[in-house]
Every structure is written in structure tokens, then in C-alpha cells.
Amino acid sequence: MHVAGNAAPCVVVLGADGPLRAARADRLAAHYGVPRRAAADIPAAPSPPPAGYVVDAAPGLLARFAAAGGPPPALACADLMLYLRTVAGGVGAAHRAIRYYEARGVLIGFRPDVPDEELYVVIEAALRERRGPGPGTRP
């Protein structure tokens, strides 16, 4: 397991294909040693887990959060939103939620067949960007 600056990532894996999305979320959570949670279980949580997480989310669920006034903290505070692009065209009702993550600069689209190793690089870069340089590093 390799994590930038010993910080655990807070990642949301978004996509319409449930089995592909869940498998990717499972592998990322196992790699980083953080819990994997389904987005449907998140609304009851008042704040994100402090030690990182990987959330598995369908675009439709994000659309419901957007309609209800915004995503819960565990989704709103994510370091990175990985959007599994398996369907041609837009994401329909989830468009506003996707725009929210784009505006925050934390959304990245990826093909379903991209190797996990490429995502590790992206996640660790996002951690460095969001949390700043670690001790003993030069800016």
C-alpha cells in the first residue's frame, strides 16, 4: 500500500455499471486499506470517516442528493471523484451533481479497462494537491 504523505484518500467511484463500479471500488479500498461504503449508506453519516474511504455511487443517487440540497459530507468532501464512463452520452438527472464535482476540480473520467495502477497515480496526485506537501518536502 502506498499513500502520499501517509494520508488515506477519500474517493468516490461513480458509474452506471454497478458490477464494474463495485469491483473497482473494492480494489481501491483494499489497496489503500480504507473502508468501502455504498453511497446509499452514506446519508445517515453526519460526517466523513476521518481515516479515508472509497464510496461506490450510481449517478442516479447523486442526482437525488443534488435534488435534496446537496451531497452529504462524505461525498461533498471527497479528494477525488472517479467517473467510470461506460455509457455514451450524458448522465441525465445526475448532470448537476457531476457539474458540482467538475467545479471543485475533483472529477476525472476513466475507461472501465484502465489499469488500477493508473488510478493510484491519479489518486496520490490528488492527495498531494489537496493536502499540500508532506514534511521534509520542498514546494
Tab-separated table of C-alpha atoms in Angstrom:
chain	number	residue	atom	x	y	z
A	1	MET	CA	0.000	0.000	0.000
A	2	HIS	CA	1.417	3.396	-0.974
A	3	VAL	CA	-0.283	6.582	0.106
A	4	ALA	CA	1.053	10.092	-0.476
A	5	GLY	CA	2.143	11.628	2.816
A	6	ASN	CA	0.589	8.698	4.741
A	7	ALA	CA	-2.829	10.250	4.141
A	8	ALA	CA	-5.705	7.949	3.314
A	9	PRO	CA	-7.748	9.044	0.305
A	10	CYS	CA	-11.416	9.930	0.279
A	11	VAL	CA	-12.561	8.707	-3.127
A	12	VAL	CA	-15.944	8.315	-4.799
A	13	VAL	CA	-16.235	5.839	-7.688
A	14	LEU	CA	-19.186	6.912	-9.819
A	15	GLY	CA	-20.671	4.946	-12.686
A	16	ALA	CA	-23.790	3.451	-14.145
A	17	ASP	CA	-22.470	-0.120	-14.405
A	18	GLY	CA	-22.960	-1.467	-10.878
A	19	PRO	CA	-20.782	-4.607	-11.047
A	20	LEU	CA	-17.831	-2.814	-12.703
A	21	ARG	CA	-18.128	0.125	-10.319
A	22	ALA	CA	-18.360	-2.093	-7.225
A	23	ALA	CA	-15.376	-4.200	-8.287
A	24	ARG	CA	-13.268	-1.088	-8.863
A	25	ALA	CA	-14.310	0.402	-5.524
A	26	ASP	CA	-13.450	-2.882	-3.763
A	27	ARG	CA	-9.971	-2.984	-5.292
A	28	LEU	CA	-9.233	0.668	-4.487
A	29	ALA	CA	-10.417	0.281	-0.884
A	30	ALA	CA	-8.307	-2.852	-0.434
A	31	HIS	CA	-5.233	-1.158	-1.946
A	32	TYR	CA	-5.481	1.859	0.365
A	33	GLY	CA	-6.681	-0.091	3.408
A	34	VAL	CA	-9.788	2.056	3.844
A	35	PRO	CA	-13.447	1.068	4.181
A	36	ARG	CA	-15.563	0.743	1.056
A	37	ARG	CA	-19.083	2.013	1.502
A	38	ALA	CA	-22.105	2.137	-0.738
A	39	ALA	CA	-23.391	5.664	-1.338
A	40	ALA	CA	-26.856	4.503	-0.289
A	41	ASP	CA	-25.449	4.005	3.232
A	42	ILE	CA	-23.896	7.487	3.399
A	43	PRO	CA	-26.871	9.829	4.076
A	44	ALA	CA	-27.120	8.698	7.701
A	45	ALA	CA	-23.462	9.533	8.349
A	46	PRO	CA	-23.129	13.104	9.692
A	47	SER	CA	-19.510	13.492	8.573
A	48	PRO	CA	-16.949	11.600	6.518
A	49	PRO	CA	-14.817	8.955	8.215
A	50	PRO	CA	-11.553	10.654	9.265
A	51	ALA	CA	-9.247	7.896	8.006
A	52	GLY	CA	-10.364	7.808	4.382
A	53	TYR	CA	-12.888	5.787	2.403
A	54	VAL	CA	-13.948	4.635	-1.028
A	55	VAL	CA	-17.614	5.183	-1.855
A	56	ASP	CA	-19.389	3.272	-4.617
A	57	ALA	CA	-22.065	5.568	-6.129
A	58	ALA	CA	-24.526	5.404	-9.006
A	59	PRO	CA	-25.189	8.665	-10.885
A	60	GLY	CA	-28.906	8.469	-10.049
A	61	LEU	CA	-28.164	8.513	-6.339
A	62	LEU	CA	-26.069	11.658	-6.738
A	63	ALA	CA	-28.978	13.234	-8.596
A	64	ARG	CA	-31.228	12.548	-5.596
A	65	PHE	CA	-28.663	14.134	-3.269
A	66	ALA	CA	-28.480	17.187	-5.544
A	67	ALA	CA	-32.279	17.487	-5.515
A	68	ALA	CA	-32.276	17.290	-1.712
A	69	GLY	CA	-29.916	20.241	-1.316
A	70	GLY	CA	-26.520	18.715	-1.928
A	71	PRO	CA	-24.451	15.660	-1.209
A	72	PRO	CA	-23.738	14.516	2.347
A	73	PRO	CA	-20.289	15.396	3.778
A	74	ALA	CA	-18.700	12.061	2.853
A	75	LEU	CA	-19.431	12.780	-0.803
A	76	ALA	CA	-19.018	16.561	-0.730
A	77	CYS	CA	-15.555	16.367	0.870
A	78	ALA	CA	-14.071	13.700	-1.394
A	79	ASP	CA	-10.493	14.199	-2.574
A	80	LEU	CA	-11.361	12.713	-5.936
A	81	MET	CA	-14.424	11.579	-7.896
A	82	LEU	CA	-13.574	8.820	-10.394
A	83	TYR	CA	-16.278	8.682	-13.066
A	84	LEU	CA	-16.492	5.303	-14.798
A	85	ARG	CA	-17.513	6.220	-18.334
A	86	THR	CA	-19.345	3.179	-19.671
A	87	VAL	CA	-22.376	4.795	-21.264
A	88	ALA	CA	-22.240	7.058	-24.311
A	89	GLY	CA	-23.840	10.434	-23.851
A	90	GLY	CA	-24.633	12.306	-20.669
A	91	VAL	CA	-25.594	11.133	-17.229
A	92	GLY	CA	-29.145	12.503	-17.337
A	93	ALA	CA	-30.537	13.564	-13.983
A	94	ALA	CA	-27.103	13.380	-12.342
A	95	HIS	CA	-25.776	16.226	-14.516
A	96	ARG	CA	-25.919	18.824	-11.701
A	97	ALA	CA	-24.083	16.547	-9.301
A	98	ILE	CA	-21.391	15.854	-11.904
A	99	ARG	CA	-21.064	19.625	-12.514
A	100	TYR	CA	-20.566	20.134	-8.761
A	101	TYR	CA	-17.528	17.836	-8.766
A	102	GLU	CA	-16.214	19.346	-12.005
A	103	ALA	CA	-16.436	22.828	-10.471
A	104	ARG	CA	-14.464	21.651	-7.435
A	105	GLY	CA	-11.820	20.249	-9.774
A	106	VAL	CA	-12.021	16.746	-8.331
A	107	LEU	CA	-13.763	14.835	-11.141
A	108	ILE	CA	-11.835	12.595	-13.503
A	109	GLY	CA	-13.354	10.291	-16.088
A	110	PHE	CA	-11.792	6.958	-16.880
A	111	ARG	CA	-12.435	3.993	-19.152
A	112	PRO	CA	-13.612	0.791	-17.477
A	113	ASP	CA	-10.462	-1.012	-18.657
A	114	VAL	CA	-7.892	1.462	-17.291
A	115	PRO	CA	-5.435	-0.401	-15.024
A	116	ASP	CA	-5.768	0.200	-11.289
A	117	GLU	CA	-2.147	1.343	-11.199
A	118	GLU	CA	-3.032	4.382	-13.338
A	119	LEU	CA	-5.756	5.328	-10.859
A	120	TYR	CA	-3.318	5.016	-7.935
A	121	VAL	CA	-1.123	7.633	-9.606
A	122	VAL	CA	-4.096	9.974	-10.087
A	123	ILE	CA	-5.355	9.471	-6.527
A	124	GLU	CA	-1.952	10.111	-4.994
A	125	ALA	CA	-1.508	13.242	-7.125
A	126	ALA	CA	-4.900	14.478	-5.905
A	127	LEU	CA	-3.832	13.848	-2.311
A	128	ARG	CA	-0.640	15.843	-2.784
A	129	GLU	CA	-2.584	18.680	-4.415
A	130	ARG	CA	-5.354	18.813	-1.816
A	131	ARG	CA	-3.269	18.325	1.304
A	132	GLY	CA	-0.077	20.098	0.323
A	133	PRO	CA	3.496	18.852	0.510
A	134	GLY	CA	4.396	16.472	3.300
A	135	PRO	CA	7.044	17.084	5.945
A	136	GLY	CA	10.544	17.285	4.593
A	137	THR	CA	9.481	18.130	1.048
A	138	ARG	CA	10.207	21.284	-0.854
A	139	PRO	CA	7.451	23.221	-2.580
